[in-house]
Amino acid sequence: MEARIRARVNLALTFFALLFFVAGSSPPRQFVISNAERRIDLSSHIINVHLTLKVENAGTRSASEVVLALTPTEVDHLAMVDASAIKGKRKKTTSVRLEVKPTELPDAPPIDTKYFTIYLANPLNSGESTTLEVLYVFTHFLEPFPAEIAQSESQLVFYHDTALILSPYHIKQQTTFIKTPSTKVESFIRMEPTNRVGTEIKYGPYEDRPPYSISPIHVHFENNSPFAVVEELVQEIEISHWGNIQVTEHYKLIHAGARHKGVFSRVDYQSRQSSNGASSFRYLLARLPPRVHSVYYRDEIGNISSSHLRTDSLKSELQIEPRYPLFGGWKATFVIGYGLPLQDFLFESSDDKRYLNFTFGCPLIGMVVDKLTIKVVLPEGSTDPSPVVPFPVEHHLEAKYSSLDVVGRTVVVLEKKNFVPMHNSHFQVYYSFKPIFMLAEPLMLASAFFMLFVACVAYIHIDLSIRK
Amino acid sequence: MSNSSTSDLLKPFKLKTKQQELLIRVSILCLVYILAFITRLFSVLRYESMIHEFDPYFNYRTTLYLTQHGFYDFWNWFDYESWYPLGRIVGGTLYPGLMVTAALIYRLLHFLRFAVHIREVCVLTAPFFASNTTLVAYFFGKEIWDSGAGLVAAILIAVCPGYISRSVAGSYDNEGVAIFALLFTFYLFVKAVNKGSLAWGLASAFGYFYMVSAWGGYVFIINLIPLYVLVLLITGRYSMRLYVAYNCMYILGMLLAMQIRFVGFQHVQSGEHMAAMGVFFLMQVFYFLDWVKHMLSDTKLFQEFLSITVTCAVAAGGIALGVGMASGYISPWTGRFYSLLDPTYAKDHIPIIASVSEHQPTAWSSFMFDFHILLFLFPAGLYFCFKRLSDATIFIVMYGLTSMYFAGVMVRLILVATPAVCLISAIAVSATVKNLTVLLRSKNKVAQIGSTKGTSSAKASSKASLDQSQPFQKNGAMALLFGAFYLLSRYATHCTWVTSEAYSSPSIVLAARGAHGNRVIFDDYREAYFWLRQNTPPDAKVMSWWDYGYQITAMGNRTVIVDNNTWNNTHIATVGRAMSSYEDEAYEIIRSLDVDYVLVVFGGVTGYSSDDINKFLWMVRIGGGVFPVIKEPDYLVNGEYRVDKGAAPKMLNCLMYKLSYYRFGEMMTEYGKPPG
């Protein structure tokens, strides 16, 4: 721990030293950020950073690519980056989503920096300015310190960042707000002007900072929100044209906060809840589609009896309780399964194909999913499947043998790493299917029974004895 | 109009009486088959589709291994996860019949494209075999009495609580298939004796092989059948049929049984199997004598020859046995076998057998609980059997009497007695009802004497008055029939009630009624096991009392020191010693066993009585049996076992007590009660 902090400080010093060499080189220097405001929300283990940039084209040519800079550590933990342009004034603002892509800049500065490019909808002419809103979502970014806590302690974490926004552009004025979940802040590095009011720490405003200025800070604060991380989620969506969609979700859950130390006393945990196990969690809430039926919740060794299902016309909420409360470093694996009516999710497209329209995401609320795998099991006999997902995912095909399958079912496998709730969106899988295949299995069964009876009749009527 | 047309239509379907009877019989059998299966599904309905109790978890784990790794790996499996640091040669120390059966069913279902999980197969194996047992009971009853008795036997055994207790869904234990195998072997053997055919003898040898592969209770077969043969010889019922049946069954059955590694050469080496061998040789002598008698026409000469041969044969047998015993070639009887013959033996010599609750002598109440009216029908059935003695009825009588004795010695052996009791009771029911209906149907017009008897006395009189020659009035017969019907319906209600209330609990999950009548589930066992599975290092060793060994390895997936396969008494005693020593001494012992976690079960908070404190005296006894440092009186106060403040100082300071009552004083168990 100590060593890591020192390493970070060293790194920061190197940055400063490098600053002087760096200034003046690299990316298209034609933009100037006239005003930057950054709001960092540390209230859970998913960190949202809202960055509002007022970008001004100070160059001579019109340009449409604005570059964002992030440190490699940040990029490693980055789950999502999203940018939109703000149009209009005051109350009548509308935002337009913009495309963001990771880029490599050839003349990168000696500081280790990774870049994302925002492609503006309309090129910005010389002298014009526009307002961009950028959202970064980071996961696994808070570092528990102390790394091990006992049952009665609450969890303290470090947040590392820089007081100045890392940017390849000159920033005229910038402010950073850090919001902590409670007023309990152990320590934070000041960089004047710094101001702390309630749960908010304000850095800045700082004027006229050259590109690549940084100033490392950290905040050490209490964060008892559940650090629930799904290490792996495999969601299997099995389509049956007989009217049902069966969803099976395999979870590998871990508490990614400060590791639990010493004994666990159930008695203390239940009788003195206020002072015990503040960072642990007992309940998880899953939001399932409406009209869900035959819900089950189990694991390798059997059913887990502690769950409640509430349904109404808009949504179903499943509250589940793992077998034991999860403390730091503890794991739990379980399976949730449910059935859904087919007509809510399967539609026919205009080109005579069918498509499944389903939510790409994890039904558990507030979860980080390190690896999300969605397997769409198409009915036997479906051909040319093609998935449509709003963000890049890896996908490939598999085969699966379920009950009464002869040739196997086509499985479309979609994989996404580092998934956060903000990713939740719909995706579609298109495929073609001939209705005649629906009859294959009933016919098979019928013929099997028919054969059996024929065999019985034959056996009764045939005399196999040798003697007459 | 429509009536006549339907009757016209139905005309071609009109069946002859014989066909009608067949149809009724087949449909009753089908219904019984289904009934036997679904009545065992109470546990799935009440709880869930899960494996029950202790041993089934081991069976499940091995079956899982078998399906994942194949038969050869299973056969050569050395299990590092149990009996640390000794390990266990699983393939050589289990009866593989159950696992192989389940794996075959699993393979078959998958071959037929039914994607089932192996757990469901395991859960439903016992009910499936119970259904098959009803079929065997039918054929067996048909063989020894008539098809009516067979049908009644099938119905009785389908719902008999004595059998259900070991064959509910989830009770994935050897007994589940073994009772089927046992009854099937007996049936085939009786059939072979009746028919005298080699084919049936061969079939019974294979039945015996299956039984040997499935359960240690095969020893019962290999002793009962020779005993039966001996009785037949003594009563002068020796015949060629018997000779063929027994020799074929014994020789082939023995050779086949030797293929099971756990049994190996026991058939020729162990004291328990010597009776069968002795009878086998006796049979040869008998046959030889028969042949000589046939050749020699002189009776006097034969008498002399007979005395010489018998003396020689007995002497040779005695010497062979003596030499075998003395040289150690023939092993003496095992403790379990002794404890069957002498119920007090285990209590004095082998505490580890005596500590198991299902090895206790049976109480009358549990006989009543498990057999209900069969307990009264049994003597009646015996009476009918004696009235119509044949080779087959002698067999069922012997089976019934011996198994009843064993059932009295050990609770769990009620299971073995159940088929016999059902069959004999079925004979009683069937014979009674048949006599009564014959009486009702006869046009015999006898003047009515006396008034009708009440249903309450119907039972007693039904047994006393089965002499057909005695003229009976119709009303009396009617009343008796109703009485029988009433009793049988009581039996059915009782069985259903027992199955749903008593025998369907998985004992892993406990259910209780809450204060508002709601159902409260205690799932603490699985919580603990699952925590071990998820949050301990994969090579962690867990020490617990041996009851939980199988469950920890199966559900917790961690290495245990001792488990329910109690093959090494010293190892268990070491654990018992650690539990009953002072903390510092216990620490040394535990370190020497390389233990990372200790699991104790304490039910003080919820009032769960079968916890480790309750079992603690057995730990002391078993520990003290090997390590004399541990003395039972140290833990007792004036011969009383106390756990409160007045307990013995050694008790208050031993590891088990410290672990169980750790900070218990701060707890409130219930409102209005003092803490602790």
PDB file of C-alpha atoms in Angstrom, chain B residues 25-214:
ATOM      1  CA  ARG B  25     -55.217 -56.753 -13.095  1.00  0.00           C
ATOM      2  CA  VAL B  26     -52.983 -54.868 -15.511  1.00  0.00           C
ATOM      3  CA  SER B  27     -54.710 -51.583 -14.852  1.00  0.00           C
ATOM      4  CA  ILE B  28     -54.495 -52.075 -11.072  1.00  0.00           C
ATOM      5  CA  LEU B  29     -50.814 -52.843 -11.416  1.00  0.00           C
ATOM      6  CA  CYS B  30     -50.281 -49.748 -13.528  1.00  0.00           C
ATOM      7  CA  LEU B  31     -52.093 -47.626 -10.976  1.00  0.00           C
ATOM      8  CA  VAL B  32     -50.100 -49.135  -8.141  1.00  0.00           C
ATOM      9  CA  TYR B  33     -46.932 -48.530 -10.090  1.00  0.00           C
ATOM     10  CA  ILE B  34     -47.809 -44.866 -10.474  1.00  0.00           C
ATOM     11  CA  LEU B  35     -49.049 -44.588  -6.899  1.00  0.00           C
ATOM     12  CA  ALA B  36     -45.812 -45.989  -5.511  1.00  0.00           C
ATOM     13  CA  PHE B  37     -43.937 -43.363  -7.461  1.00  0.00           C
ATOM     14  CA  ILE B  38     -46.019 -40.319  -6.688  1.00  0.00           C
ATOM     15  CA  THR B  39     -46.525 -41.004  -3.018  1.00  0.00           C
ATOM     16  CA  ARG B  40     -42.778 -40.711  -2.689  1.00  0.00           C
ATOM     17  CA  LEU B  41     -42.773 -37.272  -4.263  1.00  0.00           C
ATOM     18  CA  PHE B  42     -44.074 -35.595  -1.125  1.00  0.00           C
ATOM     19  CA  SER B  43     -40.560 -34.556  -0.245  1.00  0.00           C
ATOM     20  CA  VAL B  44     -40.145 -32.790  -3.562  1.00  0.00           C
ATOM     21  CA  LEU B  45     -43.428 -30.987  -3.099  1.00  0.00           C
ATOM     22  CA  ARG B  46     -42.819 -30.041   0.486  1.00  0.00           C
ATOM     23  CA  TYR B  47     -39.215 -29.069   0.040  1.00  0.00           C
ATOM     24  CA  GLU B  48     -37.435 -29.344  -3.263  1.00  0.00           C
ATOM     25  CA  SER B  49     -35.719 -31.778  -5.522  1.00  0.00           C
ATOM     26  CA  MET B  50     -32.685 -32.382  -3.385  1.00  0.00           C
ATOM     27  CA  ILE B  51     -30.576 -35.166  -1.977  1.00  0.00           C
ATOM     28  CA  HIS B  52     -31.460 -36.086   1.597  1.00  0.00           C
ATOM     29  CA  GLU B  53     -29.565 -36.849   4.754  1.00  0.00           C
ATOM     30  CA  PHE B  54     -25.969 -38.015   4.976  1.00  0.00           C
ATOM     31  CA  ASP B  55     -24.965 -41.076   2.956  1.00  0.00           C
ATOM     32  CA  PRO B  56     -26.921 -40.048  -0.130  1.00  0.00           C
ATOM     33  CA  TYR B  57     -24.573 -37.094  -0.480  1.00  0.00           C
ATOM     34  CA  PHE B  58     -21.640 -39.409  -0.869  1.00  0.00           C
ATOM     35  CA  ASN B  59     -23.567 -41.493  -3.369  1.00  0.00           C
ATOM     36  CA  TYR B  60     -24.478 -38.377  -5.268  1.00  0.00           C
ATOM     37  CA  ARG B  61     -20.916 -37.169  -5.318  1.00  0.00           C
ATOM     38  CA  THR B  62     -19.618 -40.487  -6.605  1.00  0.00           C
ATOM     39  CA  THR B  63     -22.356 -40.661  -9.212  1.00  0.00           C
ATOM     40  CA  LEU B  64     -21.404 -37.226 -10.380  1.00  0.00           C
ATOM     41  CA  TYR B  65     -17.813 -38.386 -10.638  1.00  0.00           C
ATOM     42  CA  LEU B  66     -18.902 -41.477 -12.523  1.00  0.00           C
ATOM     43  CA  THR B  67     -20.879 -39.527 -15.084  1.00  0.00           C
ATOM     44  CA  GLN B  68     -18.137 -36.972 -15.535  1.00  0.00           C
ATOM     45  CA  HIS B  69     -15.076 -39.186 -15.631  1.00  0.00           C
ATOM     46  CA  GLY B  70     -16.368 -42.511 -16.839  1.00  0.00           C
ATOM     47  CA  PHE B  71     -16.425 -45.926 -15.281  1.00  0.00           C
ATOM     48  CA  TYR B  72     -12.726 -46.749 -15.233  1.00  0.00           C
ATOM     49  CA  ASP B  73     -11.745 -43.555 -13.485  1.00  0.00           C
ATOM     50  CA  PHE B  74     -14.527 -44.141 -11.023  1.00  0.00           C
ATOM     51  CA  TRP B  75     -13.338 -47.672 -10.400  1.00  0.00           C
ATOM     52  CA  ASN B  76      -9.793 -46.482  -9.729  1.00  0.00           C
ATOM     53  CA  TRP B  77     -10.753 -43.330  -7.887  1.00  0.00           C
ATOM     54  CA  PHE B  78      -8.583 -42.399  -4.959  1.00  0.00           C
ATOM     55  CA  ASP B  79     -10.362 -39.719  -3.034  1.00  0.00           C
ATOM     56  CA  TYR B  80      -8.020 -37.220  -1.422  1.00  0.00           C
ATOM     57  CA  GLU B  81     -10.863 -35.166  -0.043  1.00  0.00           C
ATOM     58  CA  SER B  82     -11.920 -37.516   2.692  1.00  0.00           C
ATOM     59  CA  TRP B  83     -10.088 -39.121   5.568  1.00  0.00           C
ATOM     60  CA  TYR B  84      -7.291 -36.613   5.339  1.00  0.00           C
ATOM     61  CA  PRO B  85      -4.403 -37.445   5.420  1.00  0.00           C
ATOM     62  CA  LEU B  86      -5.188 -41.080   4.687  1.00  0.00           C
ATOM     63  CA  GLY B  87      -7.544 -40.704   1.750  1.00  0.00           C
ATOM     64  CA  ARG B  88      -9.980 -43.314   0.612  1.00  0.00           C
ATOM     65  CA  ILE B  89      -9.880 -45.808  -2.236  1.00  0.00           C
ATOM     66  CA  VAL B  90     -13.422 -45.136  -3.306  1.00  0.00           C
ATOM     67  CA  GLY B  91     -13.678 -47.691  -6.074  1.00  0.00           C
ATOM     68  CA  GLY B  92     -12.659 -50.470  -3.743  1.00  0.00           C
ATOM     69  CA  THR B  93     -14.679 -49.484  -0.725  1.00  0.00           C
ATOM     70  CA  LEU B  94     -18.185 -48.978  -2.007  1.00  0.00           C
ATOM     71  CA  TYR B  95     -21.044 -50.906  -3.476  1.00  0.00           C
ATOM     72  CA  PRO B  96     -21.209 -49.456  -6.970  1.00  0.00           C
ATOM     73  CA  GLY B  97     -24.634 -50.793  -7.898  1.00  0.00           C
ATOM     74  CA  LEU B  98     -26.548 -47.657  -7.080  1.00  0.00           C
ATOM     75  CA  MET B  99     -24.179 -45.279  -8.828  1.00  0.00           C
ATOM     76  CA  VAL B 100     -23.896 -47.429 -11.918  1.00  0.00           C
ATOM     77  CA  THR B 101     -27.670 -47.770 -12.065  1.00  0.00           C
ATOM     78  CA  ALA B 102     -28.218 -44.039 -11.814  1.00  0.00           C
ATOM     79  CA  ALA B 103     -25.489 -43.349 -14.347  1.00  0.00           C
ATOM     80  CA  LEU B 104     -27.042 -45.848 -16.754  1.00  0.00           C
ATOM     81  CA  ILE B 105     -30.458 -44.266 -16.399  1.00  0.00           C
ATOM     82  CA  TYR B 106     -28.832 -40.900 -16.978  1.00  0.00           C
ATOM     83  CA  ARG B 107     -27.055 -42.143 -20.104  1.00  0.00           C
ATOM     84  CA  LEU B 108     -30.212 -43.749 -21.393  1.00  0.00           C
ATOM     85  CA  LEU B 109     -32.230 -40.584 -20.922  1.00  0.00           C
ATOM     86  CA  HIS B 110     -29.585 -38.575 -22.684  1.00  0.00           C
ATOM     87  CA  PHE B 111     -29.460 -41.096 -25.458  1.00  0.00           C
ATOM     88  CA  LEU B 112     -33.195 -40.625 -25.836  1.00  0.00           C
ATOM     89  CA  ARG B 113     -32.570 -36.890 -25.967  1.00  0.00           C
ATOM     90  CA  PHE B 114     -33.953 -35.979 -22.594  1.00  0.00           C
ATOM     91  CA  ALA B 115     -31.649 -33.323 -21.190  1.00  0.00           C
ATOM     92  CA  VAL B 116     -32.001 -34.050 -17.498  1.00  0.00           C
ATOM     93  CA  HIS B 117     -29.579 -33.199 -14.761  1.00  0.00           C
ATOM     94  CA  ILE B 118     -27.901 -36.054 -12.951  1.00  0.00           C
ATOM     95  CA  ARG B 119     -29.264 -34.734  -9.659  1.00  0.00           C
ATOM     96  CA  GLU B 120     -32.843 -35.267 -10.787  1.00  0.00           C
ATOM     97  CA  VAL B 121     -31.978 -38.792 -11.840  1.00  0.00           C
ATOM     98  CA  CYS B 122     -30.460 -39.454  -8.436  1.00  0.00           C
ATOM     99  CA  VAL B 123     -33.415 -37.945  -6.624  1.00  0.00           C
ATOM    100  CA  LEU B 124     -35.907 -40.073  -8.516  1.00  0.00           C
ATOM    101  CA  THR B 125     -33.948 -43.323  -8.551  1.00  0.00           C
ATOM    102  CA  ALA B 126     -35.381 -44.564  -5.267  1.00  0.00           C
ATOM    103  CA  PRO B 127     -39.060 -43.939  -6.165  1.00  0.00           C
ATOM    104  CA  PHE B 128     -38.503 -45.527  -9.546  1.00  0.00           C
ATOM    105  CA  PHE B 129     -37.116 -48.654  -7.956  1.00  0.00           C
ATOM    106  CA  ALA B 130     -39.880 -48.662  -5.391  1.00  0.00           C
ATOM    107  CA  SER B 131     -42.328 -48.800  -8.273  1.00  0.00           C
ATOM    108  CA  ASN B 132     -40.430 -51.709  -9.723  1.00  0.00           C
ATOM    109  CA  THR B 133     -40.516 -53.396  -6.354  1.00  0.00           C
ATOM    110  CA  THR B 134     -44.297 -53.351  -6.421  1.00  0.00           C
ATOM    111  CA  LEU B 135     -44.205 -55.295  -9.670  1.00  0.00           C
ATOM    112  CA  VAL B 136     -41.806 -57.813  -8.186  1.00  0.00           C
ATOM    113  CA  ALA B 137     -44.050 -58.086  -5.136  1.00  0.00           C
ATOM    114  CA  TYR B 138     -46.949 -58.871  -7.415  1.00  0.00           C
ATOM    115  CA  PHE B 139     -45.097 -61.669  -9.155  1.00  0.00           C
ATOM    116  CA  PHE B 140     -43.701 -62.953  -5.902  1.00  0.00           C
ATOM    117  CA  GLY B 141     -47.145 -63.012  -4.327  1.00  0.00           C
ATOM    118  CA  LYS B 142     -48.463 -64.769  -7.387  1.00  0.00           C
ATOM    119  CA  GLU B 143     -45.713 -67.339  -7.095  1.00  0.00           C
ATOM    120  CA  ILE B 144     -46.262 -68.148  -3.428  1.00  0.00           C
ATOM    121  CA  TRP B 145     -50.025 -67.813  -3.241  1.00  0.00           C
ATOM    122  CA  ASP B 146     -52.148 -66.533  -6.126  1.00  0.00           C
ATOM    123  CA  SER B 147     -52.470 -63.461  -8.263  1.00  0.00           C
ATOM    124  CA  GLY B 148     -54.936 -61.894  -5.826  1.00  0.00           C
ATOM    125  CA  ALA B 149     -52.381 -62.068  -3.056  1.00  0.00           C
ATOM    126  CA  GLY B 150     -49.847 -60.656  -5.486  1.00  0.00           C
ATOM    127  CA  LEU B 151     -52.030 -57.675  -6.222  1.00  0.00           C
ATOM    128  CA  VAL B 152     -52.646 -57.001  -2.559  1.00  0.00           C
ATOM    129  CA  ALA B 153     -48.933 -57.365  -1.846  1.00  0.00           C
ATOM    130  CA  ALA B 154     -48.157 -54.852  -4.574  1.00  0.00           C
ATOM    131  CA  ILE B 155     -50.622 -52.372  -3.108  1.00  0.00           C
ATOM    132  CA  LEU B 156     -49.431 -52.874   0.438  1.00  0.00           C
ATOM    133  CA  ILE B 157     -45.763 -52.498  -0.404  1.00  0.00           C
ATOM    134  CA  ALA B 158     -46.408 -49.469  -2.582  1.00  0.00           C
ATOM    135  CA  VAL B 159     -47.413 -47.376   0.400  1.00  0.00           C
ATOM    136  CA  CYS B 160     -45.875 -49.218   3.354  1.00  0.00           C
ATOM    137  CA  PRO B 161     -44.124 -46.601   5.532  1.00  0.00           C
ATOM    138  CA  GLY B 162     -41.370 -49.035   6.470  1.00  0.00           C
ATOM    139  CA  TYR B 163     -40.245 -49.008   2.881  1.00  0.00           C
ATOM    140  CA  ILE B 164     -41.125 -45.417   2.116  1.00  0.00           C
ATOM    141  CA  SER B 165     -38.842 -44.229   4.894  1.00  0.00           C
ATOM    142  CA  ARG B 166     -35.854 -45.262   2.774  1.00  0.00           C
ATOM    143  CA  SER B 167     -37.158 -44.631  -0.684  1.00  0.00           C
ATOM    144  CA  VAL B 168     -38.686 -41.171  -0.824  1.00  0.00           C
ATOM    145  CA  ALA B 169     -37.520 -38.955  -3.639  1.00  0.00           C
ATOM    146  CA  GLY B 170     -34.085 -37.685  -2.709  1.00  0.00           C
ATOM    147  CA  SER B 171     -33.207 -40.549  -0.443  1.00  0.00           C
ATOM    148  CA  TYR B 172     -30.538 -41.671  -2.829  1.00  0.00           C
ATOM    149  CA  ASP B 173     -29.153 -44.523  -0.827  1.00  0.00           C
ATOM    150  CA  ASN B 174     -28.146 -48.091  -1.467  1.00  0.00           C
ATOM    151  CA  GLU B 175     -31.298 -49.378   0.172  1.00  0.00           C
ATOM    152  CA  GLY B 176     -33.371 -47.669  -2.496  1.00  0.00           C
ATOM    153  CA  VAL B 177     -32.314 -50.132  -5.152  1.00  0.00           C
ATOM    154  CA  ALA B 178     -31.272 -52.898  -2.774  1.00  0.00           C
ATOM    155  CA  ILE B 179     -34.778 -53.735  -1.573  1.00  0.00           C
ATOM    156  CA  PHE B 180     -35.788 -54.163  -5.158  1.00  0.00           C
ATOM    157  CA  ALA B 181     -32.749 -56.360  -5.765  1.00  0.00           C
ATOM    158  CA  LEU B 182     -33.383 -58.338  -2.581  1.00  0.00           C
ATOM    159  CA  LEU B 183     -36.975 -59.112  -3.369  1.00  0.00           C
ATOM    160  CA  PHE B 184     -36.158 -59.794  -6.982  1.00  0.00           C
ATOM    161  CA  THR B 185     -33.436 -62.276  -6.034  1.00  0.00           C
ATOM    162  CA  PHE B 186     -35.760 -64.027  -3.636  1.00  0.00           C
ATOM    163  CA  TYR B 187     -38.487 -64.142  -6.215  1.00  0.00           C
ATOM    164  CA  LEU B 188     -36.189 -65.572  -8.837  1.00  0.00           C
ATOM    165  CA  PHE B 189     -34.830 -68.121  -6.407  1.00  0.00           C
ATOM    166  CA  VAL B 190     -38.274 -69.268  -5.317  1.00  0.00           C
ATOM    167  CA  LYS B 191     -39.254 -69.460  -8.937  1.00  0.00           C
ATOM    168  CA  ALA B 192     -36.146 -71.520  -9.616  1.00  0.00           C
ATOM    169  CA  VAL B 193     -36.976 -73.866  -6.738  1.00  0.00           C
ATOM    170  CA  ASN B 194     -40.539 -74.236  -7.955  1.00  0.00           C
ATOM    171  CA  LYS B 195     -39.575 -74.795 -11.541  1.00  0.00           C
ATOM    172  CA  GLY B 196     -36.243 -76.495 -11.017  1.00  0.00           C
ATOM    173  CA  SER B 197     -34.994 -74.809 -14.135  1.00  0.00           C
ATOM    174  CA  LEU B 198     -31.423 -73.701 -14.713  1.00  0.00           C
ATOM    175  CA  ALA B 199     -32.608 -70.548 -16.428  1.00  0.00           C
ATOM    176  CA  TRP B 200     -34.350 -69.237 -13.335  1.00  0.00           C
ATOM    177  CA  GLY B 201     -31.382 -70.288 -11.213  1.00  0.00           C
ATOM    178  CA  LEU B 202     -29.123 -68.314 -13.486  1.00  0.00           C
ATOM    179  CA  ALA B 203     -31.460 -65.356 -13.285  1.00  0.00           C
ATOM    180  CA  SER B 204     -31.418 -65.499  -9.511  1.00  0.00           C
ATOM    181  CA  ALA B 205     -27.614 -65.618  -9.593  1.00  0.00           C
ATOM    182  CA  PHE B 206     -27.656 -62.402 -11.577  1.00  0.00           C
ATOM    183  CA  GLY B 207     -30.203 -60.924  -9.233  1.00  0.00           C
ATOM    184  CA  TYR B 208     -27.889 -61.814  -6.402  1.00  0.00           C
ATOM    185  CA  PHE B 209     -24.997 -60.203  -8.246  1.00  0.00           C
ATOM    186  CA  TYR B 210     -26.952 -57.003  -8.560  1.00  0.00           C
ATOM    187  CA  MET B 211     -27.822 -57.129  -4.901  1.00  0.00           C
ATOM    188  CA  VAL B 212     -24.182 -57.663  -3.946  1.00  0.00           C
ATOM    189  CA  SER B 213     -23.190 -54.711  -6.066  1.00  0.00           C
ATOM    190  CA  ALA B 214     -25.793 -52.550  -4.405  1.00  0.00           C
TER     191      ALA B 214
END
